[in-house]
Structures are given as structure tokens and as C-alpha cells.
PDB file of C-alpha atoms in Angstrom:
ATOM      1  CA  UNK E   1      48.251-221.673  22.834  1.00 67.00           C
ATOM      2  CA  UNK E   2      46.932-224.678  20.936  1.00 86.00           C
ATOM      3  CA  UNK E   3      45.447-224.157  17.545  1.00 92.00           C
ATOM      4  CA  UNK E   4      42.533-226.216  16.179  1.00 95.00           C
ATOM      5  CA  UNK E   5      41.129-225.919  12.643  1.00 96.00           C
ATOM      6  CA  UNK E   6      37.448-226.018  12.280  1.00 94.00           C
ATOM      7  CA  UNK E   7      36.881-228.205   9.131  1.00 94.00           C
ATOM      8  CA  UNK E   8      34.182-225.772   7.724  1.00 88.00           C
ATOM      9  CA  UNK E   9      33.937-222.561   5.722  1.00 82.00           C
ATOM     10  CA  UNK E  10      30.718-221.620   7.502  1.00 81.00           C
ATOM     11  CA  UNK E  11      31.531-218.290   9.139  1.00 84.00           C
ATOM     12  CA  UNK E  12      28.531-218.547  11.595  1.00 78.00           C
ATOM     13  CA  UNK E  13      29.652-221.937  12.790  1.00 82.00           C
ATOM     14  CA  UNK E  14      33.037-220.515  13.378  1.00 87.00           C
ATOM     15  CA  UNK E  15      31.722-217.707  15.408  1.00 84.00           C
ATOM     16  CA  UNK E  16      29.515-220.179  17.504  1.00 79.00           C
ATOM     17  CA  UNK E  17      32.522-222.505  18.057  1.00 82.00           C
ATOM     18  CA  UNK E  18      34.825-219.657  19.103  1.00 84.00           C
ATOM     19  CA  UNK E  19      32.216-218.329  21.443  1.00 79.00           C
ATOM     20  CA  UNK E  20      31.696-221.770  23.175  1.00 76.00           C
ATOM     21  CA  UNK E  21      35.424-222.421  23.644  1.00 78.00           C
ATOM     22  CA  UNK E  22      35.998-218.877  25.072  1.00 78.00           C
ATOM     23  CA  UNK E  23      33.038-219.564  27.381  1.00 74.00           C
ATOM     24  CA  UNK E  24      34.663-222.652  28.631  1.00 72.00           C
ATOM     25  CA  UNK E  25      37.829-220.670  29.538  1.00 72.00           C
ATOM     26  CA  UNK E  26      40.230-222.748  27.329  1.00 75.00           C
ATOM     27  CA  UNK E  27      43.457-221.554  25.920  1.00 79.00           C
ATOM     28  CA  UNK E  28      42.651-222.713  22.475  1.00 84.00           C
ATOM     29  CA  UNK E  29      42.706-220.726  19.202  1.00 89.00           C
ATOM     30  CA  UNK E  30      40.116-221.791  16.744  1.00 91.00           C
ATOM     31  CA  UNK E  31      40.949-221.068  13.109  1.00 93.00           C
ATOM     32  CA  UNK E  32      38.702-221.460   9.984  1.00 92.00           C
ATOM     33  CA  UNK E  33      39.591-223.942   7.300  1.00 92.00           C
ATOM     34  CA  UNK E  34      40.002-221.274   4.677  1.00 90.00           C
ATOM     35  CA  UNK E  35      42.624-219.599   6.820  1.00 91.00           C
ATOM     36  CA  UNK E  36      45.052-222.445   6.542  1.00 90.00           C
ATOM     37  CA  UNK E  37      44.035-224.536   3.599  1.00 89.00           C
ATOM     38  CA  UNK E  38      42.459-224.191   0.131  1.00 87.00           C
ATOM     39  CA  UNK E  39      41.869-227.867  -0.291  1.00 83.00           C
ATOM     40  CA  UNK E  40      38.393-228.805  -1.515  1.00 86.00           C
ATOM     41  CA  UNK E  41      35.811-230.145   0.890  1.00 85.00           C
ATOM     42  CA  UNK E  42      35.747-233.887   1.016  1.00 92.00           C
ATOM     43  CA  UNK E  43      32.769-235.840  -0.238  1.00 91.00           C
ATOM     44  CA  UNK E  44      30.374-236.665   2.607  1.00 91.00           C
ATOM     45  CA  UNK E  45      29.747-240.316   2.001  1.00 93.00           C
ATOM     46  CA  UNK E  46      28.827-241.352   5.537  1.00 96.00           C
ATOM     47  CA  UNK E  47      25.501-242.728   6.585  1.00 96.00           C
ATOM     48  CA  UNK E  48      25.331-241.074   9.954  1.00 97.00           C
ATOM     49  CA  UNK E  49      26.186-237.713  11.282  1.00 98.00           C
ATOM     50  CA  UNK E  50      29.131-239.091  13.116  1.00 98.00           C
ATOM     51  CA  UNK E  51      30.660-240.739  10.092  1.00 98.00           C
ATOM     52  CA  UNK E  52      30.451-237.476   8.120  1.00 97.00           C
ATOM     53  CA  UNK E  53      31.850-235.463  10.876  1.00 97.00           C
ATOM     54  CA  UNK E  54      34.901-237.874  11.042  1.00 98.00           C
ATOM     55  CA  UNK E  55      35.219-237.580   7.296  1.00 98.00           C
ATOM     56  CA  UNK E  56      35.557-233.810   7.453  1.00 97.00           C
ATOM     57  CA  UNK E  57      37.760-233.699  10.504  1.00 97.00           C
ATOM     58  CA  UNK E  58      40.191-236.350   9.183  1.00 98.00           C
ATOM     59  CA  UNK E  59      40.550-234.572   5.852  1.00 97.00           C
ATOM     60  CA  UNK E  60      41.149-231.129   7.636  1.00 96.00           C
ATOM     61  CA  UNK E  61      43.769-232.758   9.952  1.00 97.00           C
ATOM     62  CA  UNK E  62      45.494-234.404   7.032  1.00 96.00           C
ATOM     63  CA  UNK E  63      45.594-231.303   4.847  1.00 95.00           C
ATOM     64  CA  UNK E  64      46.760-228.789   7.565  1.00 96.00           C
ATOM     65  CA  UNK E  65      48.611-230.975   9.941  1.00 96.00           C
ATOM     66  CA  UNK E  66      46.679-229.460  12.731  1.00 96.00           C
ATOM     67  CA  UNK E  67      44.152-230.885  15.183  1.00 97.00           C
ATOM     68  CA  UNK E  68      40.751-230.598  13.522  1.00 97.00           C
ATOM     69  CA  UNK E  69      37.145-230.315  14.724  1.00 96.00           C
ATOM     70  CA  UNK E  70      34.257-230.870  12.407  1.00 96.00           C
ATOM     71  CA  UNK E  71      30.579-231.086  13.070  1.00 93.00           C
ATOM     72  CA  UNK E  72      27.827-232.581  10.939  1.00 95.00           C
ATOM     73  CA  UNK E  73      24.397-231.563  11.944  1.00 94.00           C
ATOM     74  CA  UNK E  74      20.962-231.409  10.575  1.00 96.00           C
ATOM     75  CA  UNK E  75      17.189-231.552  11.120  1.00 98.00           C
ATOM     76  CA  UNK E  76      15.190-234.701  11.654  1.00 98.00           C
ATOM     77  CA  UNK E  77      11.387-234.461  11.206  1.00 98.00           C
ATOM     78  CA  UNK E  78       9.584-237.520  12.501  1.00 98.00           C
ATOM     79  CA  UNK E  79       6.725-237.138  10.065  1.00 97.00           C
ATOM     80  CA  UNK E  80       9.040-237.166   7.149  1.00 97.00           C
ATOM     81  CA  UNK E  81      10.791-240.330   8.216  1.00 97.00           C
ATOM     82  CA  UNK E  82      13.527-238.241   9.919  1.00 97.00           C
ATOM     83  CA  UNK E  83      14.390-236.410   6.645  1.00 97.00           C
ATOM     84  CA  UNK E  84      16.173-234.307   5.781  1.00 98.00           C
ATOM     85  CA  UNK E  85      18.651-235.776   8.277  1.00 97.00           C
ATOM     86  CA  UNK E  86      22.207-235.955   6.974  1.00 97.00           C
ATOM     87  CA  UNK E  87      21.113-234.301   3.794  1.00 95.00           C
ATOM     88  CA  UNK E  88      19.967-231.226   5.536  1.00 96.00           C
ATOM     89  CA  UNK E  89      22.407-228.863   4.000  1.00 91.00           C
ATOM     90  CA  UNK E  90      21.814-230.041   0.326  1.00 92.00           C
ATOM     91  CA  UNK E  91      18.141-231.179   0.780  1.00 95.00           C
ATOM     92  CA  UNK E  92      16.807-228.816  -1.911  1.00 95.00           C
ATOM     93  CA  UNK E  93      19.255-230.081  -4.665  1.00 93.00           C
ATOM     94  CA  UNK E  94      22.458-228.854  -6.333  1.00 91.00           C
ATOM     95  CA  UNK E  95      21.597-225.225  -5.918  1.00 93.00           C
ATOM     96  CA  UNK E  96      20.582-225.740  -2.277  1.00 93.00           C
ATOM     97  CA  UNK E  97      20.764-222.772   0.190  1.00 93.00           C
ATOM     98  CA  UNK E  98      19.012-221.814   3.351  1.00 92.00           C
ATOM     99  CA  UNK E  99      16.181-220.139   1.478  1.00 93.00           C
ATOM    100  CA  UNK E 100      15.533-223.072  -0.739  1.00 96.00           C
ATOM    101  CA  UNK E 101      15.829-225.619   2.026  1.00 96.00           C
ATOM    102  CA  UNK E 102      13.308-223.684   4.219  1.00 95.00           C
ATOM    103  CA  UNK E 103      10.910-223.504   1.368  1.00 96.00           C
ATOM    104  CA  UNK E 104      11.033-227.238   0.880  1.00 97.00           C
ATOM    105  CA  UNK E 105      10.571-227.859   4.478  1.00 97.00           C
ATOM    106  CA  UNK E 106       7.495-225.658   4.422  1.00 96.00           C
ATOM    107  CA  UNK E 107       6.210-227.490   1.280  1.00 96.00           C
ATOM    108  CA  UNK E 108       6.616-230.875   2.985  1.00 96.00           C
ATOM    109  CA  UNK E 109       5.069-229.883   6.332  1.00 97.00           C
ATOM    110  CA  UNK E 110       2.471-227.262   5.541  1.00 94.00           C
ATOM    111  CA  UNK E 111      -0.541-229.511   6.114  1.00 95.00           C
ATOM    112  CA  UNK E 112       0.863-231.423   9.242  1.00 96.00           C
ATOM    113  CA  UNK E 113      -1.368-231.156  12.304  1.00 96.00           C
ATOM    114  CA  UNK E 114       0.306-229.802  15.483  1.00 93.00           C
ATOM    115  CA  UNK E 115       0.669-233.298  16.972  1.00 96.00           C
ATOM    116  CA  UNK E 116       2.886-234.458  14.007  1.00 97.00           C
ATOM    117  CA  UNK E 117       5.260-231.575  14.037  1.00 97.00           C
ATOM    118  CA  UNK E 118       7.876-233.024  16.276  1.00 98.00           C
ATOM    119  CA  UNK E 119      11.454-233.162  15.179  1.00 98.00           C
ATOM    120  CA  UNK E 120      14.980-232.513  16.433  1.00 98.00           C
ATOM    121  CA  UNK E 121      18.276-231.003  15.554  1.00 98.00           C
ATOM    122  CA  UNK E 122      21.259-233.345  15.727  1.00 98.00           C
ATOM    123  CA  UNK E 123      24.922-232.540  15.974  1.00 96.00           C
ATOM    124  CA  UNK E 124      27.882-234.799  15.849  1.00 98.00           C
ATOM    125  CA  UNK E 125      31.221-233.231  16.718  1.00 96.00           C
ATOM    126  CA  UNK E 126      34.483-234.968  15.707  1.00 98.00           C
ATOM    127  CA  UNK E 127      37.921-234.139  16.851  1.00 98.00           C
ATOM    128  CA  UNK E 128      40.823-235.634  14.953  1.00 98.00           C
ATOM    129  CA  UNK E 129      44.496-235.163  15.741  1.00 97.00           C
ATOM    130  CA  UNK E 130      47.232-235.913  13.196  1.00 96.00           C
ATOM    131  CA  UNK E 131      48.638-238.289  15.898  1.00 95.00           C
ATOM    132  CA  UNK E 132      45.682-240.667  15.244  1.00 96.00           C
ATOM    133  CA  UNK E 133      43.494-239.562  18.241  1.00 97.00           C
ATOM    134  CA  UNK E 134      39.770-239.362  17.380  1.00 98.00           C
ATOM    135  CA  UNK E 135      36.955-238.233  19.760  1.00 98.00           C
ATOM    136  CA  UNK E 136      33.293-237.925  19.023  1.00 98.00           C
ATOM    137  CA  UNK E 137      30.190-236.613  20.795  1.00 98.00           C
ATOM    138  CA  UNK E 138      26.604-236.337  19.727  1.00 98.00           C
ATOM    139  CA  UNK E 139      23.865-234.130  21.126  1.00 97.00           C
ATOM    140  CA  UNK E 140      20.198-233.320  20.154  1.00 97.00           C
ATOM    141  CA  UNK E 141      17.684-230.513  20.581  1.00 97.00           C
ATOM    142  CA  UNK E 142      14.118-231.583  20.551  1.00 97.00           C
ATOM    143  CA  UNK E 143      11.288-229.283  19.277  1.00 97.00           C
ATOM    144  CA  UNK E 144       8.662-228.631  16.706  1.00 97.00           C
ATOM    145  CA  UNK E 145       8.412-227.378  13.271  1.00 97.00           C
ATOM    146  CA  UNK E 146       6.284-224.275  12.736  1.00 96.00           C
ATOM    147  CA  UNK E 147       4.417-223.248   9.567  1.00 93.00           C
ATOM    148  CA  UNK E 148       6.426-220.025   8.693  1.00 92.00           C
ATOM    149  CA  UNK E 149       9.983-218.822   9.121  1.00 93.00           C
ATOM    150  CA  UNK E 150      10.647-216.411  11.835  1.00 94.00           C
ATOM    151  CA  UNK E 151      13.912-214.656  13.171  1.00 94.00           C
ATOM    152  CA  UNK E 152      17.174-213.372  11.681  1.00 90.00           C
ATOM    153  CA  UNK E 153      19.658-214.669  14.238  1.00 86.00           C
ATOM    154  CA  UNK E 154      20.371-218.135  13.129  1.00 80.00           C
ATOM    155  CA  UNK E 155      20.904-220.148   9.986  1.00 84.00           C
ATOM    156  CA  UNK E 156      19.757-223.230   8.246  1.00 91.00           C
ATOM    157  CA  UNK E 157      16.472-224.440   9.452  1.00 96.00           C
ATOM    158  CA  UNK E 158      16.556-222.240  12.739  1.00 95.00           C
ATOM    159  CA  UNK E 159      13.715-219.885  11.539  1.00 96.00           C
ATOM    160  CA  UNK E 160      11.223-222.777  11.507  1.00 96.00           C
ATOM    161  CA  UNK E 161      12.197-224.643  14.535  1.00 96.00           C
ATOM    162  CA  UNK E 162      10.954-223.926  18.168  1.00 97.00           C
ATOM    163  CA  UNK E 163      12.955-225.837  20.805  1.00 96.00           C
ATOM    164  CA  UNK E 164      11.160-227.656  23.617  1.00 95.00           C
ATOM    165  CA  UNK E 165      13.780-226.473  26.097  1.00 89.00           C
ATOM    166  CA  UNK E 166      12.995-222.776  25.388  1.00 78.00           C
ATOM    167  CA  UNK E 167      10.196-221.348  27.399  1.00 71.00           C
ATOM    168  CA  UNK E 168       7.799-219.463  25.086  1.00 77.00           C
ATOM    169  CA  UNK E 169       7.488-219.892  21.422  1.00 89.00           C
ATOM    170  CA  UNK E 170      10.750-218.340  20.125  1.00 94.00           C
ATOM    171  CA  UNK E 171      12.362-220.037  17.159  1.00 95.00           C
ATOM    172  CA  UNK E 172      16.096-220.800  17.186  1.00 94.00           C
ATOM    173  CA  UNK E 173      16.524-217.623  14.983  1.00 94.00           C
ATOM    174  CA  UNK E 174      14.774-215.448  17.406  1.00 95.00           C
ATOM    175  CA  UNK E 175      16.872-216.368  20.483  1.00 93.00           C
ATOM    176  CA  UNK E 176      19.856-214.391  21.671  1.00 89.00           C
ATOM    177  CA  UNK E 177      23.181-216.184  20.845  1.00 84.00           C
ATOM    178  CA  UNK E 178      23.654-216.812  24.761  1.00 84.00           C
ATOM    179  CA  UNK E 179      20.216-218.520  25.025  1.00 88.00           C
ATOM    180  CA  UNK E 180      20.679-220.513  21.855  1.00 87.00           C
ATOM    181  CA  UNK E 181      24.192-221.674  22.928  1.00 84.00           C
ATOM    182  CA  UNK E 182      22.852-222.876  26.240  1.00 88.00           C
ATOM    183  CA  UNK E 183      20.312-225.333  24.724  1.00 92.00           C
ATOM    184  CA  UNK E 184      21.306-226.017  21.119  1.00 91.00           C
ATOM    185  CA  UNK E 185      22.479-229.207  19.750  1.00 93.00           C
ATOM    186  CA  UNK E 186      25.713-227.749  18.692  1.00 88.00           C
ATOM    187  CA  UNK E 187      26.365-225.882  21.944  1.00 87.00           C
ATOM    188  CA  UNK E 188      25.658-229.116  23.850  1.00 92.00           C
ATOM    189  CA  UNK E 189      27.993-231.247  21.594  1.00 93.00           C
ATOM    190  CA  UNK E 190      30.864-228.619  21.834  1.00 88.00           C
ATOM    191  CA  UNK E 191      30.610-228.551  25.537  1.00 89.00           C
ATOM    192  CA  UNK E 192      30.658-232.375  25.681  1.00 93.00           C
ATOM    193  CA  UNK E 193      33.743-232.556  23.593  1.00 93.00           C
ATOM    194  CA  UNK E 194      35.773-229.515  24.927  1.00 89.00           C
ATOM    195  CA  UNK E 195      36.997-231.331  28.077  1.00 89.00           C
ATOM    196  CA  UNK E 196      38.220-234.410  26.162  1.00 93.00           C
ATOM    197  CA  UNK E 197      39.900-232.339  23.525  1.00 92.00           C
ATOM    198  CA  UNK E 198      41.577-230.058  26.144  1.00 86.00           C
ATOM    199  CA  UNK E 199      42.775-233.002  28.212  1.00 88.00           C
ATOM    200  CA  UNK E 200      44.317-234.603  25.076  1.00 91.00           C
ATOM    201  CA  UNK E 201      46.064-231.515  24.040  1.00 87.00           C
ATOM    202  CA  UNK E 202      47.472-231.013  27.453  1.00 82.00           C
ATOM    203  CA  UNK E 203      48.623-234.595  27.627  1.00 79.00           C
ATOM    204  CA  UNK E 204      50.477-234.566  24.179  1.00 75.00           C
TER     205      UNK E 204
END
């Protein structure tokens, strides 16, 4: 069985990634970064989601000598000039967390009319093998920002985002994991990168 390290200490991302690889029927073990390394996270100095995902995957592959997967994802709100974008996780400052970020999003959008509430989640997935191989995929989930947080199943900005692809008006945090995986930006990006990763690992 091949091992891949997820370049993240986000337990919920690890659960999602393992679930997606298992659903694809692959013989791959996904391990969390903290299980194999205590190295500090690299500084995310990229100007795009892809650049930041590669920074994290390269660092993890270097530190662990294992193939590494990393994602960089975030929310773009058109009316906010596509902010918070690559700053999504740290938008509310040095003490940023989900609660503070959600409150800032609410503060920035509370008076927007319905027709200006469009946005999207973006996910860039990067795979880096210590042998130098690099693979990237990007996926998006279009939707709209609502005026109050709803749901307990997600993380990040999920409670304030209603995907266009989901019939009804459930937020990403109100959907079951199976429904969310089927349409989410991360689910799409993982499914796009899995065949290329598996083909590479089998060909080594």
C-alpha cells in the first residue's frame, strides 16, 4: 500500500480526503502531517491557490520523504473583489478562526442585495513526489452567500454558503458528507487528481 501525507493538520480535511480516496477504491493510505513530522508549516507566500498548495506539498514531501498532497482553498465573493480569496483562513487577522472569519464575512455582506451575493469556493490540489513529480488540479463550487450562519457539518465558511448545484437552500454545513463530497470544490479537485496520482504511483 502506498502512503501519501496530507500537508495539513486540519482533521476535517483529513477525514474528507480519506473518504474520497476510499470512495475511489484506491490502495492508498493517507496520513496526517502531524503523524509523520513536527516541522512548522511553511509560509504561504504564493499569489494563487495553486502556488500556495505547491508550497505546502513541496515542504511536506521534503520533510517526510513521502509523496505529499496539499490543498489551498478559499472563498471568493464577487462583490468583495473576490476576497477573502487566498487569505480565507486568516482573513480576520492574527487570531483568525472560523467564528471570527464568519463574523467578518457577515459584517462585509450584511447589506448586499440578493443579486450581488454570488461567490464560489475554490480548491487547488497539489501532489508532489520526492522524485520531483508535481501534479495540480483546480475545481470550483459556485453559489451564494447568505445573511446568517446555518449548519454544523462543515467548517470554514460552509455555514454561510449555499451551493448552486444543491437543490433546495441547504448550506454546505447542512448537507450530509456524501452530498457535499459529490459537489464540493475539494471533492471535485480530489477526484480530478486521484487518477493521475494513482497512475504515477503505480508507474514508479
